[in-house]
Short mmCIF file of C-alpha atoms (C1' of nucleotides) in Angstrom, two decimals:
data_model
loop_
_atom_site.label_atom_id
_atom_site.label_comp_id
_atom_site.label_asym_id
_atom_site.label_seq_id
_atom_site.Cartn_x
_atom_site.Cartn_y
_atom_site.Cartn_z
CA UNK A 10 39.56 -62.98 -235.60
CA UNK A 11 35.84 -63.13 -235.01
CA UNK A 12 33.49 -60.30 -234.20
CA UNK A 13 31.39 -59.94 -231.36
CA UNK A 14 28.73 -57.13 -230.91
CA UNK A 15 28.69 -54.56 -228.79
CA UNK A 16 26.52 -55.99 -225.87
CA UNK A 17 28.97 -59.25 -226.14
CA UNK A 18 31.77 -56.81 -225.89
CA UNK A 19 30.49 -55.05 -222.98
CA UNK A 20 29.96 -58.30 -221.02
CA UNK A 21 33.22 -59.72 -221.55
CA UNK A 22 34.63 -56.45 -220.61
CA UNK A 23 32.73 -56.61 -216.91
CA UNK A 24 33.62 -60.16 -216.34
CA UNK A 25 37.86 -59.33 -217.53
CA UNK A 26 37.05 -56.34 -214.64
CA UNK A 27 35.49 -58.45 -211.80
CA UNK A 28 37.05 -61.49 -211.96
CA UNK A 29 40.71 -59.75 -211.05
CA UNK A 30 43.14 -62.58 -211.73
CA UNK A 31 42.14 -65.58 -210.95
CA UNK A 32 38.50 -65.89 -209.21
CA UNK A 33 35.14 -66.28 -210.95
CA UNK A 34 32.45 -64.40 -210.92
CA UNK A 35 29.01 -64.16 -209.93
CA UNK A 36 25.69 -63.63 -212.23
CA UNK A 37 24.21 -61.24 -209.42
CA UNK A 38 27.83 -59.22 -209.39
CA UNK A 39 27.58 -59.03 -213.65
CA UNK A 40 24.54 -58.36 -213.44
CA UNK A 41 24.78 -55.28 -210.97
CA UNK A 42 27.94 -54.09 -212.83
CA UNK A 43 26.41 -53.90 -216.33
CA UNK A 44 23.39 -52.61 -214.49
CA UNK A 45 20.89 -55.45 -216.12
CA UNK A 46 18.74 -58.34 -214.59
CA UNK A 47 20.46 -61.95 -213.53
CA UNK A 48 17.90 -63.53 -216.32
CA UNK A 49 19.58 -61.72 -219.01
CA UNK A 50 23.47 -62.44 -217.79
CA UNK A 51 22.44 -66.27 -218.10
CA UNK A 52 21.48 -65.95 -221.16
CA UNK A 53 24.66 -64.26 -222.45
CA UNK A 54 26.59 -66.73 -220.32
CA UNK A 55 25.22 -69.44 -222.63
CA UNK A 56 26.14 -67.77 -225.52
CA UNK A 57 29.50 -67.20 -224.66
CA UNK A 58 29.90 -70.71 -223.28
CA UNK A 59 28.94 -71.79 -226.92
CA UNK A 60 31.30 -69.62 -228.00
CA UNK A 61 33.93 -70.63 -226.12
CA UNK A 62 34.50 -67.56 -224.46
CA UNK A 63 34.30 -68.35 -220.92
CA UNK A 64 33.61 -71.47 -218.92
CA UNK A 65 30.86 -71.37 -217.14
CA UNK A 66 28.73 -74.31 -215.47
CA UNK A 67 24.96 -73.62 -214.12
CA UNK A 68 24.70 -72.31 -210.61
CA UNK A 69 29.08 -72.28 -210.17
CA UNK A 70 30.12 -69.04 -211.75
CA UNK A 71 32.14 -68.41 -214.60
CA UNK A 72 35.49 -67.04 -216.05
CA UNK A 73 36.89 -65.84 -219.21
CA UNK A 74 38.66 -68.51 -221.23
CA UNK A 75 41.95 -67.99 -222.89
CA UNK A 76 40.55 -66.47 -225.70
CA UNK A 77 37.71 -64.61 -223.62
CA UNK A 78 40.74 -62.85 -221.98
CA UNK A 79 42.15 -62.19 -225.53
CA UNK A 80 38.96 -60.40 -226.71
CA UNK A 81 39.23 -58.77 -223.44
CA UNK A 82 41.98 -57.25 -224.04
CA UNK A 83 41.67 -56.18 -227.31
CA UNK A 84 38.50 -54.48 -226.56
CA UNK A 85 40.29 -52.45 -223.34
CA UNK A 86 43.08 -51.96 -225.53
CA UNK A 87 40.65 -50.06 -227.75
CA UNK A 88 39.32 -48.18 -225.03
CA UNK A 89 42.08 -46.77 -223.55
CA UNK A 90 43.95 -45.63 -226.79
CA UNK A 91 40.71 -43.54 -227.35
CA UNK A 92 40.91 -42.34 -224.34
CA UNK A 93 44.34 -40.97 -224.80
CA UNK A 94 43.67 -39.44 -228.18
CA UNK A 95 40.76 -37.58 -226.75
CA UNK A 96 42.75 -36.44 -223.38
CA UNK A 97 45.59 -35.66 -225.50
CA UNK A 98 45.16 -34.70 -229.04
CA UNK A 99 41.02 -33.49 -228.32
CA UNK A 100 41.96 -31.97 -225.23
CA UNK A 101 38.74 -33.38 -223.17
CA UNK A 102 39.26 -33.38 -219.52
CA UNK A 103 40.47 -37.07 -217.85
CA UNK A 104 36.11 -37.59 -216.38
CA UNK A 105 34.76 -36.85 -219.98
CA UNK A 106 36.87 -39.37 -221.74
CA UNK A 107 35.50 -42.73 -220.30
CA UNK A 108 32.22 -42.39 -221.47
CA UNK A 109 33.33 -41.50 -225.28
CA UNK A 110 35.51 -43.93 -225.53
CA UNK A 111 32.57 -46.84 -224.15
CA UNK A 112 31.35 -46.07 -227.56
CA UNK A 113 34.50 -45.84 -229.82
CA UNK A 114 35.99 -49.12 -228.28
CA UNK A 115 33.34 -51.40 -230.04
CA UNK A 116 34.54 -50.38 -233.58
CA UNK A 117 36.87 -53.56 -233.93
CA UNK A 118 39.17 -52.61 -237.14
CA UNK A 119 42.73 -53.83 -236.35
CA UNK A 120 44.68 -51.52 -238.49
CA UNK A 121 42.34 -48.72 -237.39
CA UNK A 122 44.00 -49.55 -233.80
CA UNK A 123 47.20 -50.21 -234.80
CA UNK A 124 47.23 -47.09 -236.42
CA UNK A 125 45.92 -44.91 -233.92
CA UNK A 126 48.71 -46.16 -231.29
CA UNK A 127 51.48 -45.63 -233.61
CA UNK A 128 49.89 -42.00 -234.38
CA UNK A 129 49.84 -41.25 -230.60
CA UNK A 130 53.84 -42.31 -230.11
CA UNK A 131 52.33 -46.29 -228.63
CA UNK A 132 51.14 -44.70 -225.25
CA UNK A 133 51.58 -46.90 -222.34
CA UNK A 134 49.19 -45.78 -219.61
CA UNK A 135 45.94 -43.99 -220.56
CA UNK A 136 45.01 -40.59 -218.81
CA UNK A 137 43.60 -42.46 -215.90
CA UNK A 138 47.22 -44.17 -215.78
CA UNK A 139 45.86 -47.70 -216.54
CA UNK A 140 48.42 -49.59 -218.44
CA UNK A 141 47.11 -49.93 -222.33
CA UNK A 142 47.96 -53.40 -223.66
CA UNK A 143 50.11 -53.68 -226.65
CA UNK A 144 49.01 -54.94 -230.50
CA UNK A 145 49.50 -58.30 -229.37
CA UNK A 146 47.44 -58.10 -226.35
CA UNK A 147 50.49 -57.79 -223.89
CA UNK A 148 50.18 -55.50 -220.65
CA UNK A 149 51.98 -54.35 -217.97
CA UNK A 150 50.99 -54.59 -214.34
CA UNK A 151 49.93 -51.79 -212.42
CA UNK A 152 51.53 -50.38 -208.82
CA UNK A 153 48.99 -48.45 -207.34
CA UNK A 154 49.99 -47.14 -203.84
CA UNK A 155 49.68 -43.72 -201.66
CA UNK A 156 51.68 -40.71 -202.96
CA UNK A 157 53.64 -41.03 -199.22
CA UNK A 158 54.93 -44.52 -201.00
CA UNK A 159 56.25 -43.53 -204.34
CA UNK A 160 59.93 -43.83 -204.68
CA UNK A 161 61.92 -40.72 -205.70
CA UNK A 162 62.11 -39.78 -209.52
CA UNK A 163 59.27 -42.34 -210.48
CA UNK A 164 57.02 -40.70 -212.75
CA UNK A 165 53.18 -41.69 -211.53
CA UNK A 166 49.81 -40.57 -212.65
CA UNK A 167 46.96 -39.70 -209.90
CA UNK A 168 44.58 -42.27 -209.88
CA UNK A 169 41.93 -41.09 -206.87
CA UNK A 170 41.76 -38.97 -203.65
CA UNK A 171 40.90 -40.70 -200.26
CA UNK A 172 38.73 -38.02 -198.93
CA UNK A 173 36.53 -36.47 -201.62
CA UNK A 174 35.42 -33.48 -199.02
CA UNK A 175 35.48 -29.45 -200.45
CA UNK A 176 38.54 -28.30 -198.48
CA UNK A 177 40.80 -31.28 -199.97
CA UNK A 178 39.41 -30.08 -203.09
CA UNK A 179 40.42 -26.54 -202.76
CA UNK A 180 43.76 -27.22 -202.58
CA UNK A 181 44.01 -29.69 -205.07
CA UNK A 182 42.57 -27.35 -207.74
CA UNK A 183 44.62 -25.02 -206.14
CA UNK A 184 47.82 -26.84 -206.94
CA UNK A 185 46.51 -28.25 -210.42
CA UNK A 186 46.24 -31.96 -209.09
CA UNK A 187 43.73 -33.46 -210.47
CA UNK A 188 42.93 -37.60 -211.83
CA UNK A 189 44.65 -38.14 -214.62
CA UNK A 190 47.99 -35.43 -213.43
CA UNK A 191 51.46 -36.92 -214.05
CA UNK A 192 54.00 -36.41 -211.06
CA UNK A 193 57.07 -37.45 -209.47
CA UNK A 194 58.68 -37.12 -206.31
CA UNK A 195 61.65 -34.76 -205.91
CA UNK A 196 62.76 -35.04 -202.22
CA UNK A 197 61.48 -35.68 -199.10
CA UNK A 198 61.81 -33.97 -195.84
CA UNK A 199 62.25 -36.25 -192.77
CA UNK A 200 61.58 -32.70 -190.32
CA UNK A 201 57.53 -32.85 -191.48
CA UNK A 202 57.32 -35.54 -194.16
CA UNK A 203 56.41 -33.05 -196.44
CA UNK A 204 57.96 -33.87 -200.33
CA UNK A 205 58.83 -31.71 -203.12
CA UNK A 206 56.32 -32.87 -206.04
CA UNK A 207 57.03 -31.82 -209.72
CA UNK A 208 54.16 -31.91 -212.42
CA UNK A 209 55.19 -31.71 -216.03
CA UNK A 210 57.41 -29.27 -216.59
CA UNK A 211 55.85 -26.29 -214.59
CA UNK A 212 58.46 -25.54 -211.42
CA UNK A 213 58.69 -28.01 -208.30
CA UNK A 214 56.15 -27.86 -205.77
CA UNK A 215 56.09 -28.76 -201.65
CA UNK A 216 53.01 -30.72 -200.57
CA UNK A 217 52.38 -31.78 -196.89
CA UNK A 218 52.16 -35.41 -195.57
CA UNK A 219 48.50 -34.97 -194.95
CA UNK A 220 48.02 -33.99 -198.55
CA UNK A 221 50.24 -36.83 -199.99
CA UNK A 222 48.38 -38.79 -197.66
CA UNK A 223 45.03 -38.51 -199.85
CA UNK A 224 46.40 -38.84 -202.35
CA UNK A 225 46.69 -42.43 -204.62
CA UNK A 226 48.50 -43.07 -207.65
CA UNK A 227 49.35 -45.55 -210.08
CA UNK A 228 52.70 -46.22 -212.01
CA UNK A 229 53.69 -49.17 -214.56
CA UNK A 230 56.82 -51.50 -212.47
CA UNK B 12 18.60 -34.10 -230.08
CA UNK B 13 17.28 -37.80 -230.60
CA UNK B 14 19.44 -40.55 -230.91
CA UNK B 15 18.75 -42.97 -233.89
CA UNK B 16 19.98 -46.91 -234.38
CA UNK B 17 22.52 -47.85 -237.04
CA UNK B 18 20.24 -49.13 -238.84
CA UNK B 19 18.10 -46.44 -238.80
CA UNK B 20 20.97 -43.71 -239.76
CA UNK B 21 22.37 -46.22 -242.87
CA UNK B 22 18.70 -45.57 -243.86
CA UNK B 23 18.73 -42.14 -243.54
CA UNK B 24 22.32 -41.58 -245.22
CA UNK B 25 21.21 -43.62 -247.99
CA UNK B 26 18.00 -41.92 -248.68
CA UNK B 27 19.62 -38.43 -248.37
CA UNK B 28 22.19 -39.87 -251.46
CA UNK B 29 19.64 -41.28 -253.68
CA UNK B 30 17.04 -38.39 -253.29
CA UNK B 31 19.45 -36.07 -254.60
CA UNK B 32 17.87 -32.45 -254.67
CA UNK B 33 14.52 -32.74 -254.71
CA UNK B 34 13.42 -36.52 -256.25
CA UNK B 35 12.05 -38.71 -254.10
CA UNK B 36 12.85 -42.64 -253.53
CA UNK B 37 11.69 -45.71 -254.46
CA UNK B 38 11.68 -49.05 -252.29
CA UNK B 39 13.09 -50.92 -254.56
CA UNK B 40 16.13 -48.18 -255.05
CA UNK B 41 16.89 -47.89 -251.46
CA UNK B 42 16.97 -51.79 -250.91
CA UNK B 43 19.34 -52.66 -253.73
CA UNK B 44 21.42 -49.40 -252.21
CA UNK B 45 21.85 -51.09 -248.80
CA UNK B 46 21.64 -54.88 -250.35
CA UNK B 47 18.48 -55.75 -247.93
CA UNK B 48 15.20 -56.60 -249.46
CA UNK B 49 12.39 -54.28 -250.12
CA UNK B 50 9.79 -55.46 -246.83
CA UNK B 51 12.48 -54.65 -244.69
CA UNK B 52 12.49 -50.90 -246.68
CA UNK B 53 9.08 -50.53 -245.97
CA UNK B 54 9.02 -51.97 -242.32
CA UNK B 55 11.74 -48.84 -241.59
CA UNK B 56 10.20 -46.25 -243.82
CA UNK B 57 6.98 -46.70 -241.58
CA UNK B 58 9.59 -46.58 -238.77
CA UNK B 59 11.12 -43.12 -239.95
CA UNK B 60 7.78 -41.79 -240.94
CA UNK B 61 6.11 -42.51 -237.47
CA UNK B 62 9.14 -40.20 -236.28
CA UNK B 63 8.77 -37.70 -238.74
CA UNK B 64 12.24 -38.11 -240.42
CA UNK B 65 10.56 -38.61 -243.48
CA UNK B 66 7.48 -38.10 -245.91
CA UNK B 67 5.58 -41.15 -246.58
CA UNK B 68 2.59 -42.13 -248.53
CA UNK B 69 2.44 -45.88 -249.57
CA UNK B 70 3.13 -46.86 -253.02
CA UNK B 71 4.50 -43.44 -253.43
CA UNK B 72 8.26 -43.57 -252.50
CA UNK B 73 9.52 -41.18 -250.01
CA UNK B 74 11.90 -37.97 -248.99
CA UNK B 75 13.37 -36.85 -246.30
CA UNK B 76 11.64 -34.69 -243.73
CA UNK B 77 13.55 -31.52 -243.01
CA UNK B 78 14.44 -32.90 -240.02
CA UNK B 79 15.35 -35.97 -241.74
CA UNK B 80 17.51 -33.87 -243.44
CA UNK B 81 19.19 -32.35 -240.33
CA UNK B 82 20.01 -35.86 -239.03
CA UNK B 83 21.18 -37.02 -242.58
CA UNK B 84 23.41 -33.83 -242.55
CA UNK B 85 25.01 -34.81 -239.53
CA UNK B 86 25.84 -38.57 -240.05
CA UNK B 87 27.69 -37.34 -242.79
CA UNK B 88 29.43 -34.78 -241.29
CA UNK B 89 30.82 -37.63 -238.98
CA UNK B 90 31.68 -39.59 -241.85
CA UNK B 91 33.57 -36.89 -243.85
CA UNK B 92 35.55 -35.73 -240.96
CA UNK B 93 36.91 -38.76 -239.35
CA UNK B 94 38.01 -40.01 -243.65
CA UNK B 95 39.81 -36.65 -243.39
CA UNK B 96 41.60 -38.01 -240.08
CA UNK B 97 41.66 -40.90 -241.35
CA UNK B 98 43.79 -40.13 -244.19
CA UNK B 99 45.36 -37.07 -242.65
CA UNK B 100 46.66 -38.06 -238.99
CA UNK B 101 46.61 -41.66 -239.63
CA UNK B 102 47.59 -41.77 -243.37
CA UNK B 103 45.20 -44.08 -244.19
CA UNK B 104 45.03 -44.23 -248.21
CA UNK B 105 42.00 -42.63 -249.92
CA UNK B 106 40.64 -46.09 -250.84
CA UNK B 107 40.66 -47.47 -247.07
CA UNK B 108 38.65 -44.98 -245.03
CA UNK B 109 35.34 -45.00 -246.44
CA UNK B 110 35.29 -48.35 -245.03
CA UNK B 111 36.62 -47.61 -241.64
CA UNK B 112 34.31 -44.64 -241.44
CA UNK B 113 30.99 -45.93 -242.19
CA UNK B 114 31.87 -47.39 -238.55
CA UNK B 115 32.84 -44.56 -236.84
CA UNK B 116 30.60 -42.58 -238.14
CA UNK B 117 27.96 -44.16 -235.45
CA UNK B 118 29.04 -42.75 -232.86
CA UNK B 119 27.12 -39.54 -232.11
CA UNK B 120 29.19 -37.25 -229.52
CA UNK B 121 28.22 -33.73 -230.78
CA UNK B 122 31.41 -32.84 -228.45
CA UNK B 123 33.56 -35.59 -229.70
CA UNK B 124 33.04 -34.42 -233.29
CA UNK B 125 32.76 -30.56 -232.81
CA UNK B 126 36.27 -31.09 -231.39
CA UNK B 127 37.72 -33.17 -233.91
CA UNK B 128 36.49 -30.77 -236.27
CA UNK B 129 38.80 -28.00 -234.39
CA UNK B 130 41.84 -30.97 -234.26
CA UNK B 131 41.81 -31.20 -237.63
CA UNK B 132 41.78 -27.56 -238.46
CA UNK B 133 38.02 -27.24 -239.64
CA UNK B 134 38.51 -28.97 -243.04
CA UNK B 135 35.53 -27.78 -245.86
CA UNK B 136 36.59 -31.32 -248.00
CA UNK B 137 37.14 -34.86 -247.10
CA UNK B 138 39.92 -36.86 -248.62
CA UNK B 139 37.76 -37.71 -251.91
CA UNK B 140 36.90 -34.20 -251.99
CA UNK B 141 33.70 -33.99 -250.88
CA UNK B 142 32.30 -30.93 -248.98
CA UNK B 143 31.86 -31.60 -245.08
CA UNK B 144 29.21 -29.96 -243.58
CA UNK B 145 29.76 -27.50 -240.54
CA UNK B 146 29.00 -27.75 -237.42
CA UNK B 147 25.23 -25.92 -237.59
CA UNK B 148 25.41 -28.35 -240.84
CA UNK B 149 25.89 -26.65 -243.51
CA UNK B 150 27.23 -27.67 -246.59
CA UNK B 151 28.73 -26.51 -249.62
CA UNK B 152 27.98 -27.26 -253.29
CA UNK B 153 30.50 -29.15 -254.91
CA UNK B 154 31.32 -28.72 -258.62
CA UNK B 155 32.54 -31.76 -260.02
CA UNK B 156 34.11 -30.94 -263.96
CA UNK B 157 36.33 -32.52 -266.42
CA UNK B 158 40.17 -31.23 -265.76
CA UNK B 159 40.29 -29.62 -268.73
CA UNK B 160 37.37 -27.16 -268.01
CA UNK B 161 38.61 -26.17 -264.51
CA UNK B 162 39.43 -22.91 -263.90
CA UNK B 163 42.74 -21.52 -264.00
CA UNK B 164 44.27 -21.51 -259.90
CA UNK B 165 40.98 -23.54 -258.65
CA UNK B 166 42.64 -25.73 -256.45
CA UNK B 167 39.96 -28.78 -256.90
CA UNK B 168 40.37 -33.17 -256.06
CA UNK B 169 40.89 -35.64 -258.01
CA UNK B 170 37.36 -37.40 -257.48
CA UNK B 171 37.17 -40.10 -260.92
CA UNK B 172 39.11 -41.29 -263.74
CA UNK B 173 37.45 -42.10 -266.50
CA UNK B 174 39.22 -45.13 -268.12
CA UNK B 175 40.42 -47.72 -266.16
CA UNK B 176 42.90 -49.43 -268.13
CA UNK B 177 46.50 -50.40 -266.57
CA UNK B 178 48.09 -48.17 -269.33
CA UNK B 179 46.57 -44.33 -268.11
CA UNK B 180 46.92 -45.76 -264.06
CA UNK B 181 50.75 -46.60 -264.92
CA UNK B 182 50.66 -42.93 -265.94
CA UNK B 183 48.67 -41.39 -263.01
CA UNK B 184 50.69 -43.67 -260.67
CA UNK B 185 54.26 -42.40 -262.37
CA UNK B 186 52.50 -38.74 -261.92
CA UNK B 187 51.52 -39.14 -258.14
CA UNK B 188 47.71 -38.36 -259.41
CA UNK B 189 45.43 -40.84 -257.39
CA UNK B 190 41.74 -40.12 -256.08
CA UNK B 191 42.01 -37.31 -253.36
CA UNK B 192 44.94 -35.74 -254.67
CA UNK B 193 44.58 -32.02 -254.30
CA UNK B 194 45.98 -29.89 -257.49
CA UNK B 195 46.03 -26.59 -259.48
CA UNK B 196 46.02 -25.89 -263.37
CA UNK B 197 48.46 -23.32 -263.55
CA UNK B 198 48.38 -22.44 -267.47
CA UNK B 199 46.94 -23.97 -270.64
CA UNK B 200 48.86 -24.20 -274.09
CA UNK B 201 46.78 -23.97 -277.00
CA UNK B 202 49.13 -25.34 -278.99
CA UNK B 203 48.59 -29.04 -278.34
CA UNK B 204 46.32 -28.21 -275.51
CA UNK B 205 48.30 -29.40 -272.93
CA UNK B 206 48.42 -28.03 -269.12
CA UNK B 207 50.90 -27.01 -266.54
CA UNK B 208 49.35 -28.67 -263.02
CA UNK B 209 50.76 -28.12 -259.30
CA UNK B 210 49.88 -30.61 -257.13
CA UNK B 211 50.36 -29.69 -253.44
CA UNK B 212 54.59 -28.29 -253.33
CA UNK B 213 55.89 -30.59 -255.86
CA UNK B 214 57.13 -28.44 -258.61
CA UNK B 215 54.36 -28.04 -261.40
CA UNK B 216 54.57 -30.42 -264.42
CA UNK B 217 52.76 -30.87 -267.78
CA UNK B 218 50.12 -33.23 -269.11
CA UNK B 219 48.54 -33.76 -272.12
CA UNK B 220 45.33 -33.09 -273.44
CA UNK B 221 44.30 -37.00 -273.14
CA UNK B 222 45.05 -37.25 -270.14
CA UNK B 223 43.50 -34.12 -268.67
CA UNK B 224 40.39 -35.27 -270.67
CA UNK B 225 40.21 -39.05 -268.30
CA UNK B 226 40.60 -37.46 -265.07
CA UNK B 227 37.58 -35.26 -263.16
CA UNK B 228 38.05 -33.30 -260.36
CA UNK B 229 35.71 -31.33 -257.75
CA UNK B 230 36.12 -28.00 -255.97
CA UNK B 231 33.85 -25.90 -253.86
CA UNK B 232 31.91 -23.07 -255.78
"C1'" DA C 4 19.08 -81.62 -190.50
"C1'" DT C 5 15.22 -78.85 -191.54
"C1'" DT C 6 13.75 -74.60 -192.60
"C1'" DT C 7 14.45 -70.15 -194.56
"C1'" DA C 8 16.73 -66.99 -197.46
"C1'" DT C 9 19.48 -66.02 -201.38
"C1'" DT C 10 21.09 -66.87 -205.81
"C1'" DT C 11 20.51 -68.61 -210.24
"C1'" DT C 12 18.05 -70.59 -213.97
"C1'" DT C 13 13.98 -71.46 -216.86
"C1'" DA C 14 9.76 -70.23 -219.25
"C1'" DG C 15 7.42 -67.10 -221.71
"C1'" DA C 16 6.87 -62.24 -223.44
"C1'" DT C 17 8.48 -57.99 -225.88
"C1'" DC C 18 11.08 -54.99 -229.17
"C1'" DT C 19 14.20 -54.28 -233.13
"C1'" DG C 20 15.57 -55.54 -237.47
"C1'" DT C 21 15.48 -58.77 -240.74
"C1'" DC C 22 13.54 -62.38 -243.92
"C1'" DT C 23 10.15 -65.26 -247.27
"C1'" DA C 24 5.93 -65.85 -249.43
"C1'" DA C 25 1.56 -64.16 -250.53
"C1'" DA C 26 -1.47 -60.33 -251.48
"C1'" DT C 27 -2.17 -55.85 -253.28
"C1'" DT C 28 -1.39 -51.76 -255.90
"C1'" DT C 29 0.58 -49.36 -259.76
"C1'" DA C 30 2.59 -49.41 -264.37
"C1'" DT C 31 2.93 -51.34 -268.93
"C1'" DT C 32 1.40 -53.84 -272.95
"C1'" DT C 33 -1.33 -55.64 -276.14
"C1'" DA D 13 -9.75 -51.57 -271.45
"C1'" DA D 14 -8.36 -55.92 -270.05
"C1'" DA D 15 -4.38 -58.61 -269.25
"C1'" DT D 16 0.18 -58.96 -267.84
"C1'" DA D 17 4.27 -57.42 -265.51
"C1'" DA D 18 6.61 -54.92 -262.00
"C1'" DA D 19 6.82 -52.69 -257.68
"C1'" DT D 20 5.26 -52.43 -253.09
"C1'" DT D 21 3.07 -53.77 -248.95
"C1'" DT D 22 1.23 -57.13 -245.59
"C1'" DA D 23 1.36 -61.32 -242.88
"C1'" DG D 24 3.86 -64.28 -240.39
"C1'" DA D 25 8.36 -66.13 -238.87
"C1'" DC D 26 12.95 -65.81 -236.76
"C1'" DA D 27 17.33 -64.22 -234.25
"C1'" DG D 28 19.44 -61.15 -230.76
"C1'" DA D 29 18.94 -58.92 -226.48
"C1'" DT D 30 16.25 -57.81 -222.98
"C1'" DC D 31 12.56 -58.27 -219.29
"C1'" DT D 32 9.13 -60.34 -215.48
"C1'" DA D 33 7.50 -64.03 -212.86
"C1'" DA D 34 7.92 -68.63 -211.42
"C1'" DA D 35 10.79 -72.68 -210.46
"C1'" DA D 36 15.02 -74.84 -209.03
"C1'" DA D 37 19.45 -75.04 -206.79
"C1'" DT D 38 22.64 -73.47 -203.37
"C1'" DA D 39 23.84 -71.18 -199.05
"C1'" DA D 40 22.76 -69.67 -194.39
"C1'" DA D 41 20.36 -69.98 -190.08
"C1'" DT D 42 18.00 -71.98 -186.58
#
DNA sequence: ATTTATTTTTAGATCTGTCTAAATTTATTT
DNA sequence: AAATAAATTTAGACAGATCTAAAAATAAAT
């Protein structure tokens, strides 16, 4: 169990990120992502080749190695278990939480970890609904389709709104929908495709189809 | 409200412990305190000085700057409060969060730790009992006695035990007495000058003179 | 298949934090 | 008070992470 520093970290985090699940990635695509200059995502790139991180040959892109994807995950396992402690047991709001937890992720103490998820009841999604990978670096997949899609009774978490404009907004605040809100699907009506939506525990809801339309949402499967 | 390297804040926390009240700090003193070796003291201390954190005359040693002080305050406000969670919410033992916190302790949210702070119920003591300072950084004085000279119902911490030896720890252990144990003296006999001690809702029970004598404790005063 | 444009890498510089070895200042001893 | 010892600072070097500007390799366009 090596340690890496924080700028490592952070790189290995943006490749994991861009390079989905199989392609490679591009120095001009880390480079805009970690928002630093091509010259300096070389460099790393040799460092991490040395370190067996990542494979990585001049000019052809590179990927995480088997390990790289370890580290990876440990280091978005971190983040997202901070995340939940601070949505959950700090109360911060689901946009204030990602930037907090950029900073708590890069303190690397297993047991610290290991303790925290057992303290928060081993959470599986964070408040964004991301899956959060387990102590041995295990993670689910993540379903993320429109709220038109979700199958009855499957408890979701609202992951982004199609059209950002004021009125949408309105009535999401409105309703208390907001990133980050846990739902499920009741019943649907076939007259107007409108659907019954339930949040938490607070009483059943009816949303139309060109709300549900807007909006996404993400569930483990 | 500057933001200041880990290096630079070990270098503050260190100088605030060694200056003590109003002494002020040698080179030498501050680089056997953070094992590095005296030119790298001085290379920060012109560092600190050039940002006013401290006062600085060559050959002379140096103190904190009130604001020097402010900063020093803070970083171990951070400390003291995430040992308390530490122990408390993770249950951590006493011995295995200063270690975990001189990490944490780095990270500077003012509305990360201002909300712990509320989490955690606005402690005034971390886990070895020493006073954490408040949110406009504050701190109290902490008393640190023999047990046999604290006050009657002065809830105080077990902070130090004098001797060492595998008999008196068999004794503490048997007891439940460790570092960071909170307790009471509840009455004194003069007879053999033995005391009647609570420690948190266990029923109270009675220790001798000898071994009131090995064990010190601190309380706010 | 050249030429042009884009992407990527190299070369050389800077900043932070550290070090060793030498020089300097302060403290201690005789 | 001069000599010696101890503490402190300076000078110069190095590693990590970044940058700019120039060179090299790859991709796209005529």
């Amino acid at each position: 169990m090596l340690n890496y520093s924080t700028s490592e970290e952070n790189y290995i985090k943006a490749i994991y990120r861009l390079q989905g699940s199989d392609g490679t990635v591009s120095t001009n695509a880390l480079a805009n992502a970690l928002r630093t200059k091509p010259a300096s995502v070389t460099d790393m790139m040799k460092k991490l080749k040395a370190k067996k991180l990542l494979h990585y040959q001049p000019y052809q892109g590179f990927r995480l190695s088997q390990e790289g994807s370890r580290v990876a995950l440990g280091i978005i396992r971190r983040h997202r278990l901070w995340e939940f402690f601070l949505a959950e047991k700090l109360r911060f709001s689901w946009d204030e939480v990602h930037e907090v937890a950029e900073e708590l992720e890069h303190v690397s103490n297993k047991k610290l970890i290991d303790k925290l998820d057992e303290f928060l009841g081993f959470p599986r999604v964070d408040p964004h609904g991301d899956p959060i990978p387990d102590a041995s670096g295990r993670i689910e997949i993540n379903k993320r389709i429109c709220l038109t899609e979700l199958p009855l009774l499957q408890v979701a978490i609202v992951s982004n709104v199609k059209d950002q404009s004021s009125p949408i907004l309105e009535l999401l605040e409105h309703m208390k929908i907001r990133i980050g809100t846990k739902l499920e699907v009741k019943k649907r009506f076939g007259f107007d495709e409108s659907m019954e939506i339930k949040i938490g525990r607070l009483p059943a809801v009816l949303i139309s189809k060109q709300l549900a339309e807007n909006i996404f949402v993400k569930y483990e499967g």
